[in-house]
């Protein structure tokens, strides 16, 4: 019965889910059609909101492109390849491989989402190269499924924003939060930690059970996943060639970058944010590739997978502009959705409905910063009026922002680029993960509210 349900989900997704770029276009028009009547906005206003938002994610798009390219280039370094191949040799059966990928990717994403997203897929890809009989689509879906815990983890942007002192917190929450909310009330709250543990265990078990029988397994030829081979060694005859292939330059510049990162993290008390992860990937890649030209070649090969990010992020930024844009009516679509949640809430159902509200918004605005801008002024005020703890409100928003990433291809773009797959190849399995993890999260938030 379970296998039949999985096959139905996979077939439906394969048949009806368009390519991610087409999905982004469809969401754009859907947001336009919804915003005009509900928010009483004119076509001109909506188009201006869309166009004004198109370039609002340029910096973030660059970050995402770099985390993909630098992470992939690091993974292609000989020493890293050797380590990944050793880990990939540990599981002896397809079920063990799926379980290991699910667990490692989820834990890595909880530690840092950028690190976990790249490492999990690279690890899964290496297993596919070395193991026969494991379903490649499920392997990559398992690696991506761990992403559902990232906002409840150590790099969750919403909990970390709540824990950051300064006037910005008070302004973002319309004066409700005048003091920072420590991560002991959000990320490290026992309720949240139990939810994370249950979700990780559920992903390991469910992903393993989803592995199809032998006749339905979809594998991939190992040579199709092979990285481009480095250029053959040649005699260095000119001073320029000797400088380009000097390991001394790599060591010096990598030492400079890693020294700054150490100062930032351990001396200045900085956090391991996305920029720090990119810097770690970048300079570790330079030093492990040994020479500047070896890293240039690896970086060039890895950059081929960044096309989806560069194409699609402006469209999602435009959708965010539609959702957050306020016309002469004085309201925006994000506010309407949030107020609808508040209208039917009581102190015990409020966290659950906040989670579901954030989950719906995430389909259109798959960004923690976007959610914070839309929901913080509204949801914390409503939560305070109902007597709901601010840490619980923020955690509910964070879980909602992460949960529907399982069926929103926005965040899967870097992973799919590395895996050389399309969203429709993995989303059928992700639907099952969405249902299972959703029940755990909803139950956890209800228990937490009492």
Coordinates of C-alpha atoms in Angstrom, one line a residue, residues 89-394:
X89 CA 31.8 2.9 0.7
X90 CA 30.4 2.3 4.3
X91 CA 26.7 1.5 3.4
X92 CA 26.5 -2.0 1.9
X93 CA 22.8 -2.0 0.9
X94 CA 20.6 0.5 -0.8
X95 CA 18.5 0.9 2.4
X96 CA 21.6 1.6 4.4
X97 CA 22.7 4.2 1.8
X98 CA 19.3 6.0 1.9
X99 CA 19.3 6.0 5.7
X100 CA 22.9 7.3 6.0
X101 CA 22.3 10.1 3.4
X102 CA 19.1 11.2 5.1
X103 CA 20.6 11.3 8.6
X104 CA 23.9 13.1 7.6
X105 CA 22.1 15.7 5.4
X106 CA 19.6 16.5 8.1
X107 CA 22.2 16.9 10.8
X108 CA 24.4 19.0 8.5
X109 CA 21.5 21.2 7.6
X110 CA 20.6 21.7 11.3
X111 CA 24.2 22.9 11.9
X112 CA 24.2 25.1 8.8
X113 CA 21.8 25.1 5.9
X114 CA 24.3 26.1 3.2
X115 CA 26.8 23.5 4.3
X116 CA 24.2 20.8 4.7
X117 CA 22.5 21.4 1.3
X118 CA 25.7 21.0 -0.6
X119 CA 27.4 18.3 1.4
X120 CA 24.3 16.1 1.5
X121 CA 23.9 16.1 -2.3
X122 CA 27.6 15.6 -3.0
X123 CA 27.6 12.6 -0.6
X124 CA 24.5 11.2 -2.2
X125 CA 26.0 11.6 -5.7
X126 CA 29.2 9.8 -4.7
X127 CA 27.1 6.9 -3.3
X128 CA 25.3 6.7 -6.7
X129 CA 28.7 6.3 -8.4
X130 CA 29.8 3.4 -6.2
X131 CA 26.7 1.4 -5.3
X132 CA 24.5 -0.6 -7.7
X133 CA 20.8 -1.0 -7.1
X134 CA 20.1 2.3 -5.2
X135 CA 17.5 4.6 -6.6
X136 CA 19.2 7.8 -7.7
X137 CA 16.1 10.0 -7.5
X138 CA 15.3 8.9 -3.9
X139 CA 19.0 9.3 -3.0
X140 CA 18.9 12.9 -4.0
X141 CA 15.5 13.5 -2.5
X142 CA 16.8 12.0 0.8
X143 CA 19.7 14.4 0.7
X144 CA 17.4 17.4 0.1
X145 CA 14.8 16.3 2.7
X146 CA 17.0 17.2 5.6
X147 CA 16.6 20.8 4.6
X148 CA 13.3 20.8 6.4
X149 CA 15.1 21.3 9.8
X150 CA 17.4 24.2 8.8
X151 CA 15.2 27.0 10.1
X152 CA 14.9 25.2 13.4
X153 CA 18.7 24.8 13.5
X154 CA 21.8 26.9 14.4
X155 CA 21.6 28.9 11.1
X156 CA 17.9 29.6 11.2
X157 CA 17.6 33.3 10.2
X158 CA 14.4 34.0 12.1
X159 CA 15.5 32.7 15.5
X160 CA 18.9 34.3 15.1
X161 CA 17.3 37.6 14.1
X162 CA 15.1 37.4 17.3
X163 CA 18.3 36.8 19.4
X164 CA 20.1 39.9 17.9
X165 CA 20.0 43.0 20.1
X166 CA 19.3 46.4 18.6
X167 CA 16.6 48.7 17.6
X168 CA 15.9 46.7 14.4
X169 CA 14.1 44.0 16.4
X170 CA 11.8 46.5 18.1
X171 CA 11.0 48.2 14.8
X172 CA 10.4 44.9 12.9
X173 CA 7.9 43.7 15.5
X174 CA 6.1 47.0 15.9
X175 CA 7.5 47.5 19.4
X176 CA 6.4 44.1 20.8
X177 CA 9.9 42.7 21.2
X178 CA 12.0 45.3 23.1
X179 CA 14.6 42.7 24.3
X180 CA 16.2 39.9 22.3
X181 CA 14.8 36.4 22.6
X182 CA 17.6 34.0 23.4
X183 CA 18.0 30.9 21.3
X184 CA 17.4 28.9 24.5
X185 CA 13.7 29.9 23.9
X186 CA 13.8 29.0 20.2
X187 CA 16.5 26.8 18.6
X188 CA 17.7 25.2 21.9
X189 CA 14.3 25.0 23.6
X190 CA 13.7 21.3 24.6
X191 CA 10.4 21.3 22.7
X192 CA 12.1 22.3 19.5
X193 CA 15.0 19.9 20.0
X194 CA 12.6 17.0 20.4
X195 CA 10.7 18.1 17.3
X196 CA 14.0 18.2 15.3
X197 CA 15.0 14.8 16.6
X198 CA 11.7 13.2 15.7
X199 CA 11.7 14.8 12.2
X200 CA 15.2 13.5 11.6
X201 CA 14.3 10.0 12.7
X202 CA 11.2 10.1 10.7
X203 CA 13.1 11.1 7.5
X204 CA 15.6 8.3 8.0
X205 CA 12.8 5.7 8.4
X206 CA 10.4 7.0 5.8
X207 CA 13.1 7.6 3.1
X208 CA 14.4 4.1 3.7
X209 CA 10.9 2.5 3.4
X210 CA 10.3 4.5 0.2
X211 CA 13.1 2.7 -1.7
X212 CA 11.4 1.0 -4.6
X213 CA 11.5 -2.7 -5.4
X214 CA 14.1 -3.9 -7.8
X215 CA 11.9 -3.7 -10.9
X216 CA 11.2 0.0 -10.2
X217 CA 14.6 1.2 -9.2
X218 CA 15.9 4.1 -11.3
X219 CA 19.7 4.1 -11.4
X220 CA 22.2 6.2 -13.3
X221 CA 25.4 5.2 -15.1
X222 CA 28.4 6.2 -13.0
X223 CA 30.2 7.8 -15.9
X224 CA 27.3 10.3 -16.3
X225 CA 28.1 11.6 -12.8
X226 CA 31.8 11.8 -13.3
X227 CA 33.4 15.2 -12.9
X228 CA 35.4 16.7 -15.7
X229 CA 39.0 15.4 -15.5
X230 CA 41.7 17.9 -14.8
X231 CA 44.1 19.0 -17.5
X232 CA 47.0 16.7 -18.0
X233 CA 50.3 17.8 -16.5
X234 CA 52.5 19.9 -18.8
X235 CA 56.0 21.3 -18.5
X236 CA 55.9 24.8 -17.0
X237 CA 58.2 26.8 -19.4
X238 CA 57.3 30.4 -18.7
X239 CA 57.5 32.5 -15.5
X240 CA 53.7 33.2 -15.8
X241 CA 53.0 29.5 -15.9
X242 CA 55.2 28.8 -12.9
X243 CA 53.4 31.5 -10.9
X244 CA 50.0 30.2 -12.0
X245 CA 50.8 26.7 -10.8
X246 CA 52.7 27.7 -7.6
X247 CA 51.3 26.1 -4.4
X248 CA 52.9 29.0 -2.4
X249 CA 50.3 31.5 -3.7
X250 CA 47.5 29.1 -2.8
X251 CA 48.8 28.6 0.7
X252 CA 49.4 32.3 1.4
X253 CA 45.9 33.5 0.2
X254 CA 44.1 30.6 1.8
X255 CA 45.9 31.3 5.1
X256 CA 44.8 34.9 4.9
X257 CA 41.2 34.0 4.3
X258 CA 41.1 31.3 7.0
X259 CA 42.8 33.5 9.5
X260 CA 40.2 36.2 9.0
X261 CA 37.4 33.6 9.4
X262 CA 39.0 32.3 12.7
X263 CA 39.2 35.8 14.0
X264 CA 35.6 36.5 13.0
X265 CA 34.2 33.3 14.6
X266 CA 36.4 32.8 17.7
X267 CA 37.8 36.2 18.6
X268 CA 34.9 38.5 17.6
X269 CA 32.2 36.1 18.4
X270 CA 30.6 36.1 15.0
X271 CA 28.2 33.4 13.7
X272 CA 28.7 30.8 11.1
X273 CA 26.4 32.5 8.6
X274 CA 26.1 32.0 4.9
X275 CA 29.0 34.4 4.1
X276 CA 31.2 32.5 6.5
X277 CA 30.3 29.1 5.0
X278 CA 31.1 30.5 1.5
X279 CA 34.5 31.8 2.8
X280 CA 35.2 28.4 4.3
X281 CA 34.4 26.6 1.1
X282 CA 36.4 29.1 -1.0
X283 CA 39.7 29.1 0.9
X284 CA 39.6 25.4 1.8
X285 CA 39.0 24.7 -1.9
X286 CA 42.0 26.9 -2.9
X287 CA 44.4 25.2 -0.4
X288 CA 43.2 21.6 -1.2
X289 CA 43.5 22.1 -4.9
X290 CA 47.1 23.1 -4.2
X291 CA 47.7 25.5 -7.1
X292 CA 45.7 28.5 -8.3
X293 CA 45.2 27.2 -11.8
X294 CA 43.9 23.8 -10.5
X295 CA 41.3 25.8 -8.5
X296 CA 40.4 28.0 -11.5
X297 CA 39.7 24.9 -13.5
X298 CA 37.6 23.3 -10.7
X299 CA 35.7 26.6 -10.2
X300 CA 35.0 26.9 -13.9
X301 CA 33.6 23.3 -14.0
X302 CA 31.4 23.9 -11.0
X303 CA 30.0 27.2 -12.2
X304 CA 28.1 25.4 -15.0
X305 CA 25.4 24.4 -12.4
X306 CA 24.6 28.0 -11.3
X307 CA 22.5 28.8 -14.3
X308 CA 19.2 27.9 -12.6
X309 CA 19.9 30.2 -9.7
X310 CA 20.8 33.2 -11.9
X311 CA 17.7 32.7 -14.0
X312 CA 15.0 32.0 -11.4
X313 CA 15.9 34.1 -8.4
X314 CA 14.8 37.4 -10.0
X315 CA 11.4 35.9 -10.6
X316 CA 11.0 34.9 -7.0
X317 CA 12.1 38.3 -5.9
X318 CA 9.4 39.7 -8.1
X319 CA 6.8 37.4 -6.4
X320 CA 8.1 38.7 -3.1
X321 CA 7.5 42.2 -4.3
X322 CA 3.8 41.4 -5.2
X323 CA 3.2 39.7 -1.8
X324 CA 4.7 42.6 0.2
X325 CA 3.7 45.5 -2.0
X326 CA 1.2 48.0 -0.5
X327 CA -1.1 49.9 -2.9
X328 CA -3.5 52.8 -2.2
X329 CA -5.7 50.3 -0.4
X330 CA -3.1 50.2 2.4
X331 CA -2.8 46.4 2.6
X332 CA -0.6 43.7 1.1
X333 CA -1.3 40.1 0.4
X334 CA 1.1 38.9 3.1
X335 CA -0.9 40.9 5.7
X336 CA -4.2 39.5 4.4
X337 CA -2.9 35.9 4.8
X338 CA -1.5 36.6 8.3
X339 CA -4.7 38.3 9.5
X340 CA -6.8 35.4 8.3
X341 CA -4.7 33.1 10.5
X342 CA -5.2 35.4 13.5
X343 CA -8.9 35.7 13.1
X344 CA -9.5 32.0 13.8
X345 CA -6.9 31.5 16.5
X346 CA -6.9 31.0 20.2
X347 CA -3.9 30.7 22.6
X348 CA -3.6 26.9 21.9
X349 CA -4.1 26.9 18.1
X350 CA -2.2 30.1 17.4
X351 CA 1.2 28.5 17.0
X352 CA -0.2 25.8 14.7
X353 CA -2.1 28.3 12.6
X354 CA 1.0 30.6 12.5
X355 CA 3.0 27.6 11.2
X356 CA 0.4 26.9 8.5
X357 CA 0.2 30.5 7.5
X358 CA 4.0 30.7 7.1
X359 CA 3.9 27.5 5.1
X360 CA 1.5 29.0 2.6
X361 CA 3.5 32.2 2.3
X362 CA 6.7 30.2 1.8
X363 CA 5.3 28.9 -1.5
X364 CA 5.3 32.4 -2.8
X365 CA 8.1 34.0 -0.7
X366 CA 10.7 31.2 0.0
X367 CA 12.9 33.5 2.1
X368 CA 13.3 33.8 5.8
X369 CA 14.0 37.5 5.5
X370 CA 10.8 37.9 3.4
X371 CA 8.8 36.1 6.0
X372 CA 10.2 38.2 8.8
X373 CA 9.3 41.4 7.0
X374 CA 5.7 40.3 6.3
X375 CA 4.8 38.4 9.5
X376 CA 6.9 39.9 12.3
X377 CA 4.9 43.2 12.7
X378 CA 1.6 41.2 12.7
X379 CA 2.2 37.8 14.3
X380 CA 4.1 38.9 17.4
X381 CA 1.5 41.5 18.2
X382 CA -1.3 39.0 17.9
X383 CA 0.7 36.4 19.9
X384 CA 1.3 38.9 22.7
X385 CA -2.4 39.7 22.8
X386 CA -3.2 35.9 23.1
X387 CA -0.5 35.4 25.7
X388 CA 1.6 33.2 23.5
X389 CA 5.3 33.1 24.2
X390 CA 7.4 35.1 21.6
X391 CA 9.9 32.2 21.3
X392 CA 7.1 29.9 20.3
X393 CA 5.6 32.3 17.8
X394 CA 9.0 32.8 16.2

